[in-house]
PDB file of C-alpha atoms in Angstrom:
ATOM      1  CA  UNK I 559      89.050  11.082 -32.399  1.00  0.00           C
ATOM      2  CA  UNK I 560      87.496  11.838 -35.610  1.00  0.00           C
ATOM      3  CA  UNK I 561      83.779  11.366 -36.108  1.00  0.00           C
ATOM      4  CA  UNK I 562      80.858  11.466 -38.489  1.00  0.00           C
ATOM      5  CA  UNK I 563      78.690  14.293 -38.211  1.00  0.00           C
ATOM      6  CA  UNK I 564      75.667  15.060 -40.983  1.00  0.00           C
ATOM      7  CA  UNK I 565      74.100  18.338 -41.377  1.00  0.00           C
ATOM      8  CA  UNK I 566      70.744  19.472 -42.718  1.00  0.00           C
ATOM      9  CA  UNK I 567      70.339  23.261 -44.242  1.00  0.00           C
ATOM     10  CA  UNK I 568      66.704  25.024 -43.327  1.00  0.00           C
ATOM     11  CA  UNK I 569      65.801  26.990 -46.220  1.00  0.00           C
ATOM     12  CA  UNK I 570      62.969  29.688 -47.307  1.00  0.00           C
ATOM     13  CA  UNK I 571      62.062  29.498 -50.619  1.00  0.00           C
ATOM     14  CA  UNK I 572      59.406  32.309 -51.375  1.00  0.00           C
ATOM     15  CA  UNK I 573      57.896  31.923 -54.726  1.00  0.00           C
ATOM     16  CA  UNK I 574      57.413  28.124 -55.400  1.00  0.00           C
ATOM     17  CA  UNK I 575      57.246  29.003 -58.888  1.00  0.00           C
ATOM     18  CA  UNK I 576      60.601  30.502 -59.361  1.00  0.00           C
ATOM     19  CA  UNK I 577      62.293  28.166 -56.835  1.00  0.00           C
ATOM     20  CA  UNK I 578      64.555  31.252 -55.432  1.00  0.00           C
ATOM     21  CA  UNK I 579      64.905  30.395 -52.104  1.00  0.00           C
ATOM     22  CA  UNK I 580      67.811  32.095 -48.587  1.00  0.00           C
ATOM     23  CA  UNK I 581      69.345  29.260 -46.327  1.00  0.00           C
ATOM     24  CA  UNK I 582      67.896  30.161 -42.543  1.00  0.00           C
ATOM     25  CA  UNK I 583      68.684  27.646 -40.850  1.00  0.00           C
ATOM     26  CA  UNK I 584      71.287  24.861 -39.736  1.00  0.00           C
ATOM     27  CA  UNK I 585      71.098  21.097 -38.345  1.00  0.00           C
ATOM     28  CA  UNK I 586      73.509  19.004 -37.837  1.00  0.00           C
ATOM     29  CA  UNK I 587      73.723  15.511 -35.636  1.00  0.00           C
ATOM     30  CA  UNK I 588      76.762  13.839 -34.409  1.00  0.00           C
ATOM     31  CA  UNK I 589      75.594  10.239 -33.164  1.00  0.00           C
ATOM     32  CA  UNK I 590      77.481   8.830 -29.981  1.00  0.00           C
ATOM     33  CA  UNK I 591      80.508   6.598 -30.701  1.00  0.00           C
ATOM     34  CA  UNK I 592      83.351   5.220 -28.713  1.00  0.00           C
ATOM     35  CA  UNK I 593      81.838   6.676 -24.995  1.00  0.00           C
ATOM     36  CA  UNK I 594      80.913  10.302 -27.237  1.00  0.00           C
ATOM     37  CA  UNK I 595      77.433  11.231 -26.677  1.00  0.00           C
ATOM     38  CA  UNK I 596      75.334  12.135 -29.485  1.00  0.00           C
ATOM     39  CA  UNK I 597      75.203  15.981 -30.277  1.00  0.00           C
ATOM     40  CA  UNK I 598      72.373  17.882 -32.092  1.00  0.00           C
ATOM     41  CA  UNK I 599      72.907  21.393 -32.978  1.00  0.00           C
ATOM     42  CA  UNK I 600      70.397  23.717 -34.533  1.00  0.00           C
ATOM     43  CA  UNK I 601      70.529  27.531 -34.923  1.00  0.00           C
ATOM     44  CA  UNK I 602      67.611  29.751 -37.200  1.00  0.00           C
ATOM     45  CA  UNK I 603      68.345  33.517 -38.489  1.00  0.00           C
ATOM     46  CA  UNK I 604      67.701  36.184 -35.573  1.00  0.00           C
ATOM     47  CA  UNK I 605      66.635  38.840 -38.330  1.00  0.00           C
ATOM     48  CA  UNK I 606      65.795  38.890 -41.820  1.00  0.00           C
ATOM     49  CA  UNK I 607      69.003  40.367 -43.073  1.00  0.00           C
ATOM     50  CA  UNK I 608      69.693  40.541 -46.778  1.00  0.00           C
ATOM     51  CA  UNK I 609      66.023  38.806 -47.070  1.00  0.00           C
ATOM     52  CA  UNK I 610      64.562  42.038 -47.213  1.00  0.00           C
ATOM     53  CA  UNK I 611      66.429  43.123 -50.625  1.00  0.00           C
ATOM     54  CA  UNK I 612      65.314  39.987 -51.504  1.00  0.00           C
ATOM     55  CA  UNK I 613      61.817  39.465 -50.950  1.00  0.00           C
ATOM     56  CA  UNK I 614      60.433  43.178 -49.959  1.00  0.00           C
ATOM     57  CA  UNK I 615      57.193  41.624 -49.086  1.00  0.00           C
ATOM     58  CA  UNK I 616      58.293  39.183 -46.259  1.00  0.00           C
ATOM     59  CA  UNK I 617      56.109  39.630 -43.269  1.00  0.00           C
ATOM     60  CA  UNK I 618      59.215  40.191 -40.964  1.00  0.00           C
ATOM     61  CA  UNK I 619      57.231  39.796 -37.555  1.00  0.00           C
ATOM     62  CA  UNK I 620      55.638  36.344 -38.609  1.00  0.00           C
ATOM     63  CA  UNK I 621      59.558  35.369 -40.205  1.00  0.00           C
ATOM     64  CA  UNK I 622      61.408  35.891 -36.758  1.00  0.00           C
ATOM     65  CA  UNK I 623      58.672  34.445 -34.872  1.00  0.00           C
ATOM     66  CA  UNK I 624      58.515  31.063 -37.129  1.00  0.00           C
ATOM     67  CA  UNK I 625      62.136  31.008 -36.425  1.00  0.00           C
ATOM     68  CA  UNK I 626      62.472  31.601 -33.169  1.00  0.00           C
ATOM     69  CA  UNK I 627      59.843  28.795 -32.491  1.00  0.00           C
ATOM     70  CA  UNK I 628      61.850  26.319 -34.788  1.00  0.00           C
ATOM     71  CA  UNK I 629      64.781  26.974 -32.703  1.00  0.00           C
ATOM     72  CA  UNK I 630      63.122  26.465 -29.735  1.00  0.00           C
ATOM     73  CA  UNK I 631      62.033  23.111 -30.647  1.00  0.00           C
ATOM     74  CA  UNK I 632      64.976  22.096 -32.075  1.00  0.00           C
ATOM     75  CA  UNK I 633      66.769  22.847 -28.415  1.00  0.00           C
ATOM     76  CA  UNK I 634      63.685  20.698 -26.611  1.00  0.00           C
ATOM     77  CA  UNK I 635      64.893  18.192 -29.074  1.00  0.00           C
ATOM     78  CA  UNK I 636      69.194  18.693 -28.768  1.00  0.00           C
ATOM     79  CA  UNK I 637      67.996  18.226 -24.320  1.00  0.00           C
ATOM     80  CA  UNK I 638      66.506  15.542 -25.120  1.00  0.00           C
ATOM     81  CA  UNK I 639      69.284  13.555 -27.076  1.00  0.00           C
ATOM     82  CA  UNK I 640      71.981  15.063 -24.305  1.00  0.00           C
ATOM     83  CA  UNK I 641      69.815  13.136 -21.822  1.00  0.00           C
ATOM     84  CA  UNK I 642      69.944   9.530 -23.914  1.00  0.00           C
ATOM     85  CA  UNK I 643      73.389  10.539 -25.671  1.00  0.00           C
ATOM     86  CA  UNK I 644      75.538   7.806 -25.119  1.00  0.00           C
ATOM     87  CA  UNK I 645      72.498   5.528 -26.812  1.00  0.00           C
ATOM     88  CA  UNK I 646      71.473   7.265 -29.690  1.00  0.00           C
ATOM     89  CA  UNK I 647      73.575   5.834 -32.045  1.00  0.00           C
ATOM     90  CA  UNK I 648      71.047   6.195 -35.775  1.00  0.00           C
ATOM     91  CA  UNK I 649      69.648   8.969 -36.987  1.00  0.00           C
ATOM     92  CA  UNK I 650      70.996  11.751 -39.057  1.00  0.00           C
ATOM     93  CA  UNK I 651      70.470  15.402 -38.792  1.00  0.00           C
ATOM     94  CA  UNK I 652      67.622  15.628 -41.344  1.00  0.00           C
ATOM     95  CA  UNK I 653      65.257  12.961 -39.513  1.00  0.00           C
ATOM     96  CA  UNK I 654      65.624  15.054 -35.883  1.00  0.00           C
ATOM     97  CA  UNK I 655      64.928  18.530 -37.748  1.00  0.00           C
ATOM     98  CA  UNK I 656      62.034  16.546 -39.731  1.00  0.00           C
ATOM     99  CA  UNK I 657      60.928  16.178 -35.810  1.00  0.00           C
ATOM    100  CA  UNK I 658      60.174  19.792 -35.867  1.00  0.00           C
ATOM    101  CA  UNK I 659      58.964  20.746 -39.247  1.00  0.00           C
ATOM    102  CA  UNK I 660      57.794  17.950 -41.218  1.00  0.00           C
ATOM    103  CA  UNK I 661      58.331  17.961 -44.956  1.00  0.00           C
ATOM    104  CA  UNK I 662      55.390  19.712 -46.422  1.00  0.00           C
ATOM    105  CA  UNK I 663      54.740  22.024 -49.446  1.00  0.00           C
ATOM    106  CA  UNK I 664      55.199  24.772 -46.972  1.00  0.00           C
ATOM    107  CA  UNK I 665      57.713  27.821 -47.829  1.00  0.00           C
ATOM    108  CA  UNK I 666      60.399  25.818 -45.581  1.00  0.00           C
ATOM    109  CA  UNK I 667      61.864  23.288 -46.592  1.00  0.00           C
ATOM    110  CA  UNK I 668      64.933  21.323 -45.615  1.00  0.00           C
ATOM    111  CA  UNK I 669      68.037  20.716 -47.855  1.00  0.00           C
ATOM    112  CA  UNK I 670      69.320  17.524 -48.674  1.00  0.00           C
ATOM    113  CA  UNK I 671      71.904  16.222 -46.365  1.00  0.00           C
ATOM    114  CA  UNK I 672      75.691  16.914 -46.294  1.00  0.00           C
ATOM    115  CA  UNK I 673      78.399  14.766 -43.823  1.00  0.00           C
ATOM    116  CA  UNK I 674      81.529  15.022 -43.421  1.00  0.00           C
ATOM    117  CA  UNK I 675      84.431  13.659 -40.281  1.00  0.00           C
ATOM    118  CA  UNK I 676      85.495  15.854 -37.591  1.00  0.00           C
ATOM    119  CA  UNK I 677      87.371  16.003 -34.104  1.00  0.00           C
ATOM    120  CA  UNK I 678      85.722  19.311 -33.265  1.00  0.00           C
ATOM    121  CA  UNK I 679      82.083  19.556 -33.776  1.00  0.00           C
ATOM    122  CA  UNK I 680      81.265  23.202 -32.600  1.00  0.00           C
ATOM    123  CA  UNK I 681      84.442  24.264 -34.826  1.00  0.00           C
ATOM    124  CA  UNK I 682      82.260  22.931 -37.665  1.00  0.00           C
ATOM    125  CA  UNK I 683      79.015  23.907 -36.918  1.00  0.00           C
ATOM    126  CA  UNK I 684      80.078  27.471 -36.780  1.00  0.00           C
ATOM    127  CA  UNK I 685      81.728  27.187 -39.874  1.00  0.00           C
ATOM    128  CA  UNK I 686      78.543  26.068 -41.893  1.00  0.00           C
ATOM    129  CA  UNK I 687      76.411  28.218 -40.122  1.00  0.00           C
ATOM    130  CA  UNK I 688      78.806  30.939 -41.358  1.00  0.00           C
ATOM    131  CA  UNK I 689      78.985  29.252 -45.149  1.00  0.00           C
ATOM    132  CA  UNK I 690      75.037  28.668 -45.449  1.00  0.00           C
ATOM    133  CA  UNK I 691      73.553  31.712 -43.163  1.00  0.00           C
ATOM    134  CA  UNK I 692      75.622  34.763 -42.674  1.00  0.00           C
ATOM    135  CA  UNK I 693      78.208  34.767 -45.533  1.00  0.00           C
ATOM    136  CA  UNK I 694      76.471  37.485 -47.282  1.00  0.00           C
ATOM    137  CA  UNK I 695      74.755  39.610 -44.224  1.00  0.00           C
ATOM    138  CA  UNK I 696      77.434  42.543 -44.457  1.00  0.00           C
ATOM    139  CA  UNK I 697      75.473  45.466 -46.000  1.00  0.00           C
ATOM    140  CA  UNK I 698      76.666  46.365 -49.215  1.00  0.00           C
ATOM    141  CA  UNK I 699      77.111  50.004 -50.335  1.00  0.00           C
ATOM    142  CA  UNK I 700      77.106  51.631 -53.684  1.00  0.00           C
ATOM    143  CA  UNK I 701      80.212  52.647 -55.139  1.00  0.00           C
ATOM    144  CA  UNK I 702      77.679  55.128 -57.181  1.00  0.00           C
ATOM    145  CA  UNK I 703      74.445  56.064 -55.012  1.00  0.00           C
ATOM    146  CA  UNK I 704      71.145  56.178 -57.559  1.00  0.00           C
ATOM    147  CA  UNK I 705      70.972  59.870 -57.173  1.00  0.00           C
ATOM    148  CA  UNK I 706      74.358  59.915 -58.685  1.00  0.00           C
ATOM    149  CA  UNK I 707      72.722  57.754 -61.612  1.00  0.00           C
ATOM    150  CA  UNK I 708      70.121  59.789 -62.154  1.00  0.00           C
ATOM    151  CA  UNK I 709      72.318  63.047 -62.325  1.00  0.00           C
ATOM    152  CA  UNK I 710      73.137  62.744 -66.092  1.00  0.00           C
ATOM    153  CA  UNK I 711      69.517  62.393 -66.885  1.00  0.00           C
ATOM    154  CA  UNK I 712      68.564  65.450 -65.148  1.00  0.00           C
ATOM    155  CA  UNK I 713      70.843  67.423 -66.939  1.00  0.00           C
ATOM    156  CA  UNK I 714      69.895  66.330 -70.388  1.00  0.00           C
ATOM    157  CA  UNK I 715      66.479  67.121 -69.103  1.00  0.00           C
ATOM    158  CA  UNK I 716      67.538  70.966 -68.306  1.00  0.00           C
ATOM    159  CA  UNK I 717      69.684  71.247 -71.366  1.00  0.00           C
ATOM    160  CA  UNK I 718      66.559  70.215 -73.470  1.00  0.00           C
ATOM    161  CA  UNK I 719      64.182  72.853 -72.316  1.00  0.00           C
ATOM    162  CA  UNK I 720      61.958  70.099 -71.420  1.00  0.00           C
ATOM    163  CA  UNK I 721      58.627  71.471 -69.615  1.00  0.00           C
ATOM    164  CA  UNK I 722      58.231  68.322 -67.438  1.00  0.00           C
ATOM    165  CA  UNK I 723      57.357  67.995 -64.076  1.00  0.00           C
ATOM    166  CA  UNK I 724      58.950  64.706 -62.916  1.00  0.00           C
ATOM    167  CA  UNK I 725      57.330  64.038 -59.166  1.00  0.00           C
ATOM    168  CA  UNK I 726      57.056  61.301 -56.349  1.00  0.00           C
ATOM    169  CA  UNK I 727      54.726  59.041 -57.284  1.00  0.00           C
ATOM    170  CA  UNK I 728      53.129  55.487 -54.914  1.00  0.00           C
ATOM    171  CA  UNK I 729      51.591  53.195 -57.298  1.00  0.00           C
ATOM    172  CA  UNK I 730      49.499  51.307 -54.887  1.00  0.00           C
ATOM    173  CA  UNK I 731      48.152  47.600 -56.120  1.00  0.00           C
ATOM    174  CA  UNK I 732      45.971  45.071 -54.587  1.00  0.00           C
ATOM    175  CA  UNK I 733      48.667  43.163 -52.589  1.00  0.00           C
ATOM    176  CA  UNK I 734      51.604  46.027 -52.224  1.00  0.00           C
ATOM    177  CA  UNK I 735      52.739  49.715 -52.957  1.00  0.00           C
ATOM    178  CA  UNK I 736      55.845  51.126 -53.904  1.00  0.00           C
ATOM    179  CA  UNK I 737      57.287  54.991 -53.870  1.00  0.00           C
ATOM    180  CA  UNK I 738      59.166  55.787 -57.074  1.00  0.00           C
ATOM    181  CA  UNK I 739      60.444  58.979 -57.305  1.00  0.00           C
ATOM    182  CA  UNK I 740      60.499  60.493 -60.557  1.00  0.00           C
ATOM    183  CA  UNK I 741      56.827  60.111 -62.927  1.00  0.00           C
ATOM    184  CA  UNK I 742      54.589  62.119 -64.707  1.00  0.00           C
ATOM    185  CA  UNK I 743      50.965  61.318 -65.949  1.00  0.00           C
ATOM    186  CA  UNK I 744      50.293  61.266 -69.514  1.00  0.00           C
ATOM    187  CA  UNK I 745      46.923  59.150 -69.599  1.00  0.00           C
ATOM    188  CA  UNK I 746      49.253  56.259 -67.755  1.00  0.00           C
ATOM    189  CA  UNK I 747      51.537  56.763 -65.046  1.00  0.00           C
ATOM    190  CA  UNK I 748      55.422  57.008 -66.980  1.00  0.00           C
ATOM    191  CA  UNK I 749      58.427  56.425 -64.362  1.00  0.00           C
ATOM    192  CA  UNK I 750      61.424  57.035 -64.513  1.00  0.00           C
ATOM    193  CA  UNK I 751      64.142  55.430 -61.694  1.00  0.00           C
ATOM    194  CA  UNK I 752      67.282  55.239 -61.306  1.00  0.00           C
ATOM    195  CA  UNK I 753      68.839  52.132 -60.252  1.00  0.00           C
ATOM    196  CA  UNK I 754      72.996  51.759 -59.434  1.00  0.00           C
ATOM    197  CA  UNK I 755      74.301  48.614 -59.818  1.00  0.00           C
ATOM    198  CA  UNK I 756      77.531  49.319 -59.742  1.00  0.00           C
ATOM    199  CA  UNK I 757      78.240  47.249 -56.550  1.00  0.00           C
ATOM    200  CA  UNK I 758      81.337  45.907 -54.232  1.00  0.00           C
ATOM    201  CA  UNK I 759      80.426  42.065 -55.512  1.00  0.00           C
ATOM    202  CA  UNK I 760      78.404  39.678 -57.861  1.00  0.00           C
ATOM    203  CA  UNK I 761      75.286  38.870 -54.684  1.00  0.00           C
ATOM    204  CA  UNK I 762      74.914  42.630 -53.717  1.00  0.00           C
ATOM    205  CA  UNK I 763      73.955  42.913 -57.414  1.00  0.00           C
ATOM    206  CA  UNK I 764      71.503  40.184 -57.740  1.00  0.00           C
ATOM    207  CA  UNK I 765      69.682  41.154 -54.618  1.00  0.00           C
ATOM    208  CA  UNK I 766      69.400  44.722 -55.639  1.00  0.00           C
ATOM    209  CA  UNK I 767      67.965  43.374 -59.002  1.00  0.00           C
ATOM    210  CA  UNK I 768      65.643  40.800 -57.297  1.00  0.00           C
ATOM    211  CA  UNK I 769      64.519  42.912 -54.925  1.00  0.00           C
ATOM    212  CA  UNK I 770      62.790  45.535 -57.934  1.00  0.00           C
ATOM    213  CA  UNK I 771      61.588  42.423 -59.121  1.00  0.00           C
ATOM    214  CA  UNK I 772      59.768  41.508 -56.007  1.00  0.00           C
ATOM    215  CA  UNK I 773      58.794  44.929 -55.796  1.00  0.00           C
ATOM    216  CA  UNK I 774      56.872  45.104 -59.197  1.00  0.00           C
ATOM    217  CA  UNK I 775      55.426  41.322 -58.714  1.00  0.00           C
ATOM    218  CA  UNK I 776      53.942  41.832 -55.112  1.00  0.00           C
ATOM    219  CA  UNK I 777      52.091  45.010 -56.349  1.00  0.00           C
ATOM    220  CA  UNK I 778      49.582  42.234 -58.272  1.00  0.00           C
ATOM    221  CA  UNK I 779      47.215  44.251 -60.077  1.00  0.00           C
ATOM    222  CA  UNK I 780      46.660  47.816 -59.926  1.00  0.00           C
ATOM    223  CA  UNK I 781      44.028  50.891 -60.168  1.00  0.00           C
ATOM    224  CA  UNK I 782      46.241  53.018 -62.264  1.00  0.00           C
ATOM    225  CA  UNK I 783      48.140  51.554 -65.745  1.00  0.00           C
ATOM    226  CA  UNK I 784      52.167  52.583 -65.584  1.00  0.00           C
ATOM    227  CA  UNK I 785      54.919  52.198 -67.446  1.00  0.00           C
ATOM    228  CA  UNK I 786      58.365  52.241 -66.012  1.00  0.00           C
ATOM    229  CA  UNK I 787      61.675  52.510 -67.194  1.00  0.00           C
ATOM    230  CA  UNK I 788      64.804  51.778 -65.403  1.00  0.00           C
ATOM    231  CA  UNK I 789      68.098  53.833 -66.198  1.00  0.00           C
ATOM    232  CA  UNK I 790      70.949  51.148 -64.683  1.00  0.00           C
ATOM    233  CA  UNK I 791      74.073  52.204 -63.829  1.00  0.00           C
ATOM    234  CA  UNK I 792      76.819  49.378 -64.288  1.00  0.00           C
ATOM    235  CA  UNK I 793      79.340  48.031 -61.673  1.00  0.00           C
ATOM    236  CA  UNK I 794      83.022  49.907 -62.069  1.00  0.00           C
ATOM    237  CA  UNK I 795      84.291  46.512 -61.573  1.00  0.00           C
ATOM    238  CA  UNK I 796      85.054  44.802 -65.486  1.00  0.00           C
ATOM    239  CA  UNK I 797      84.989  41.238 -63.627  1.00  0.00           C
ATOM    240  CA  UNK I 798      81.508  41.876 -62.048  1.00  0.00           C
ATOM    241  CA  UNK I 799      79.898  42.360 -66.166  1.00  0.00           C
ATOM    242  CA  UNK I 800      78.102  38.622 -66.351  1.00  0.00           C
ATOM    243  CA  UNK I 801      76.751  39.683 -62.511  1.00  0.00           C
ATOM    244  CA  UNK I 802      75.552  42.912 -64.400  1.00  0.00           C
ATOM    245  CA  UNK I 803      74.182  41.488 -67.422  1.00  0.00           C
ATOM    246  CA  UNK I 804      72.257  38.635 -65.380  1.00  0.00           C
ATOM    247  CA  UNK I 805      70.767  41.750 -63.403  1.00  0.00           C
ATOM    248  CA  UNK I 806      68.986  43.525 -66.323  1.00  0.00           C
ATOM    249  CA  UNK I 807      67.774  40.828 -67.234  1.00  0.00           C
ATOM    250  CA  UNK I 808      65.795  40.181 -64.029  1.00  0.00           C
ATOM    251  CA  UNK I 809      65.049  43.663 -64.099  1.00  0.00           C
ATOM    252  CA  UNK I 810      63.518  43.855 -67.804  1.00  0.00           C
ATOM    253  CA  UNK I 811      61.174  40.741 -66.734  1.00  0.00           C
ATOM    254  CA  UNK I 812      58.039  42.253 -66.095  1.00  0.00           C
ATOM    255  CA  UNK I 813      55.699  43.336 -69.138  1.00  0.00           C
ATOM    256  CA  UNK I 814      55.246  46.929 -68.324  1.00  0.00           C
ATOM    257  CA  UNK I 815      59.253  47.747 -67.406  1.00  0.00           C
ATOM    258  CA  UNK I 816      61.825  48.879 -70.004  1.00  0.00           C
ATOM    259  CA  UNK I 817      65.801  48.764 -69.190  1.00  0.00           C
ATOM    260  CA  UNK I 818      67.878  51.588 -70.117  1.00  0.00           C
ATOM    261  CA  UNK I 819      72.102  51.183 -69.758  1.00  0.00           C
ATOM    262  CA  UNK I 820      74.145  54.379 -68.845  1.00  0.00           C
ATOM    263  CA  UNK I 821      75.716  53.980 -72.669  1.00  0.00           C
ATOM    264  CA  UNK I 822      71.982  54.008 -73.644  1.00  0.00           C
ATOM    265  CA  UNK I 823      71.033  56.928 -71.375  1.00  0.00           C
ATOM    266  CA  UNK I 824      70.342  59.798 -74.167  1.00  0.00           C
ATOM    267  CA  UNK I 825      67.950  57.182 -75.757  1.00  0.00           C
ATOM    268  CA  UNK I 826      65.264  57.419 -72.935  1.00  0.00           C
ATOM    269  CA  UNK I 827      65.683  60.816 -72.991  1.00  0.00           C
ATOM    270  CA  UNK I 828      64.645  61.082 -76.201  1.00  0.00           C
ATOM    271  CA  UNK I 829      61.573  58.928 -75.251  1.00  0.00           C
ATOM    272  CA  UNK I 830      60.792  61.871 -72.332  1.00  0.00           C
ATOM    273  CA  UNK I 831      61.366  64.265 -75.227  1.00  0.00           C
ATOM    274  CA  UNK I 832      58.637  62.602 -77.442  1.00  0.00           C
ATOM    275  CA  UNK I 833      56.417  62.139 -74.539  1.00  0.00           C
ATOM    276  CA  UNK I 834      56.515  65.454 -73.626  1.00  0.00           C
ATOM    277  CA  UNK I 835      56.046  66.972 -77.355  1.00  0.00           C
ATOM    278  CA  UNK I 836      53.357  64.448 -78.104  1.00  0.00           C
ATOM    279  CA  UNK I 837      51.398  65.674 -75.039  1.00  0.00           C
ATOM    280  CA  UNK I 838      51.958  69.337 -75.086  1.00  0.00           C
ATOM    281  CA  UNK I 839      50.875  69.484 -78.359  1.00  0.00           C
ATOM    282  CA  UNK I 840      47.843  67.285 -77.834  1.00  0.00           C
ATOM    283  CA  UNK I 841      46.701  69.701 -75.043  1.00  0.00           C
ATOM    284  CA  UNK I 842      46.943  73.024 -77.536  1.00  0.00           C
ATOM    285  CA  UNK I 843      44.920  71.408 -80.027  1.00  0.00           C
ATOM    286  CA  UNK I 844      41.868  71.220 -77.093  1.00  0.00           C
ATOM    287  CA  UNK I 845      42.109  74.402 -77.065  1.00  0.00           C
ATOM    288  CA  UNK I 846      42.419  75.418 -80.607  1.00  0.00           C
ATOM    289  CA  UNK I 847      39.336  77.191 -82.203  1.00  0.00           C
ATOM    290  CA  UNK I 848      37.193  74.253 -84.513  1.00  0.00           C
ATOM    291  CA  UNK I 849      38.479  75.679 -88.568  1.00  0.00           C
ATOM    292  CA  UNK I 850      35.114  76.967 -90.562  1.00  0.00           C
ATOM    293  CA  UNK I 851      35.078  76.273 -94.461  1.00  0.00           C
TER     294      UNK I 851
END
């Protein structure tokens, strides 16, 4: 026998202001019908996943422990409804996971909610906790690493002569820090990073880019001015391009952060060149006896 289920998706939406938000959670209510006692099933993310990527600064301790709290709830409430099944005929998903976290203008928030007939309920609740939580958990590896990116660059650097001295740098702001690895200080910090988007699909790519961005935004303001500039490499894949092309611009958002392509790649070395020339030459001319007339 075929029956009505509805369904409820838990989601985390990070920045309120951008409205980019990862599904984390599932609900979904069958009410009893014919003899069939009502079912509620609920299930919350066990780790943070691709969320990391996403949103570097997530507190991952205080995530895992909201969810498994919500889950626990959410089961007080499924015993609950198995105990008065056979009479719990209203309802829908959304007004049982409402039990448990009320709509607020917290950074979870329910989804509108979906129905749909079935025969086998756990059959479908799998299945949407597949679509809405896990589809995209499979690590994703380069088909180019950033090192291999950054190759080219290096050599342009060496066949140039250039006296640089490209080293780690941690730019360290009021709310974050992040490690880049190649900078040099020339009255601001300049950095220069690598960054290989040439990916297996269209998400893997849009995470990578998101995740600099979150990088750069959570450092909020910081003790030492820098510039960086991004040499991207682009996915092998021609169908993955408007993936690609949505990615720089993401990563060209903030003020202070210039995008280079591969194609483009002798252009910021140039810019190193200049740098490089302009400060050298500025530093002989301290030391440069003062001319007498």
């Amino acid at each position: 026998m075929k029956r009505r289920y509805t369904y409820t998706v838990l989601r985390y939406v990070h920045d309120p202001i951008t409205g980019e938000f990862v599904n984390v959670g599932l609900v979904l209510f069958a009410a009893a019908v014919s003899g069939a006692p009502a079912i509620l099933k609920a299930s919350t993310r066990k780790t943070i996943g691709r969320m990391r990527d996403m949103f570097p600064d997530l507190d991952r301790d205080a995530f895992v422990t909201t969810m498994r709290t919500i889950e626990r709830q959410l089961g007080r409430v499924a015993d609950r409804l198995a105990n008065d099944g056979l009479v719990v005929s209203e309802g829908d998903a959304s007004s049982f996971a409402r039990e448990v976290l009320p709509t607020d203008d917290s950074s979870l928030q329910w989804s509108p909610v979906g129905s749909g007939l079935t025969e086998a309920i756990d059959k479908v609740f799998d299945r949407l906790c597949a679509r809405f939580i896990t589809r995209y958990d499979t690590k994703q590896t380069a088909r180019r690493t950033d090192e291999e990116i950054w190759k080219p660059v290096r050599q342009l650097l060496a066949e140039r002569a250039l006296a640089v001295d490209l080293e780690p740098k941690v730019i360290v702001g009021t709310d974050d820090k992040i490690e880049f690895q190649h900078a040099w200080k020339n009255g601001a910090w300049h950095i220069y990073e690598p960054v290989s988007l040439d990916l297996a699909d269209a998400e893997g790519i849009q995470r990578k880019a998101y995740r600099w961005l979150g990088q750069l935004t959570s450092l909020g303001q910081t003790s030492e001015p820098f510039e960086a500039n991004f040499i991207v490499g682009a996915p092998t894949d021609p169908k993955l391009e408007p993936a690609y092309r949505r990615a720089l611009r993401i990563l060209g958002k903030p003020h202070n952060v210039t995008v280079y392509e591969e194609s483009n790649l002798s252009e910021m070395v140039d810019r190193i060149e200049d740098e490089v020339r302009m400060h050298s030459a500025e530093e002989q001319a301290r030391f440069l006896p003062p001319i007498s007339y």
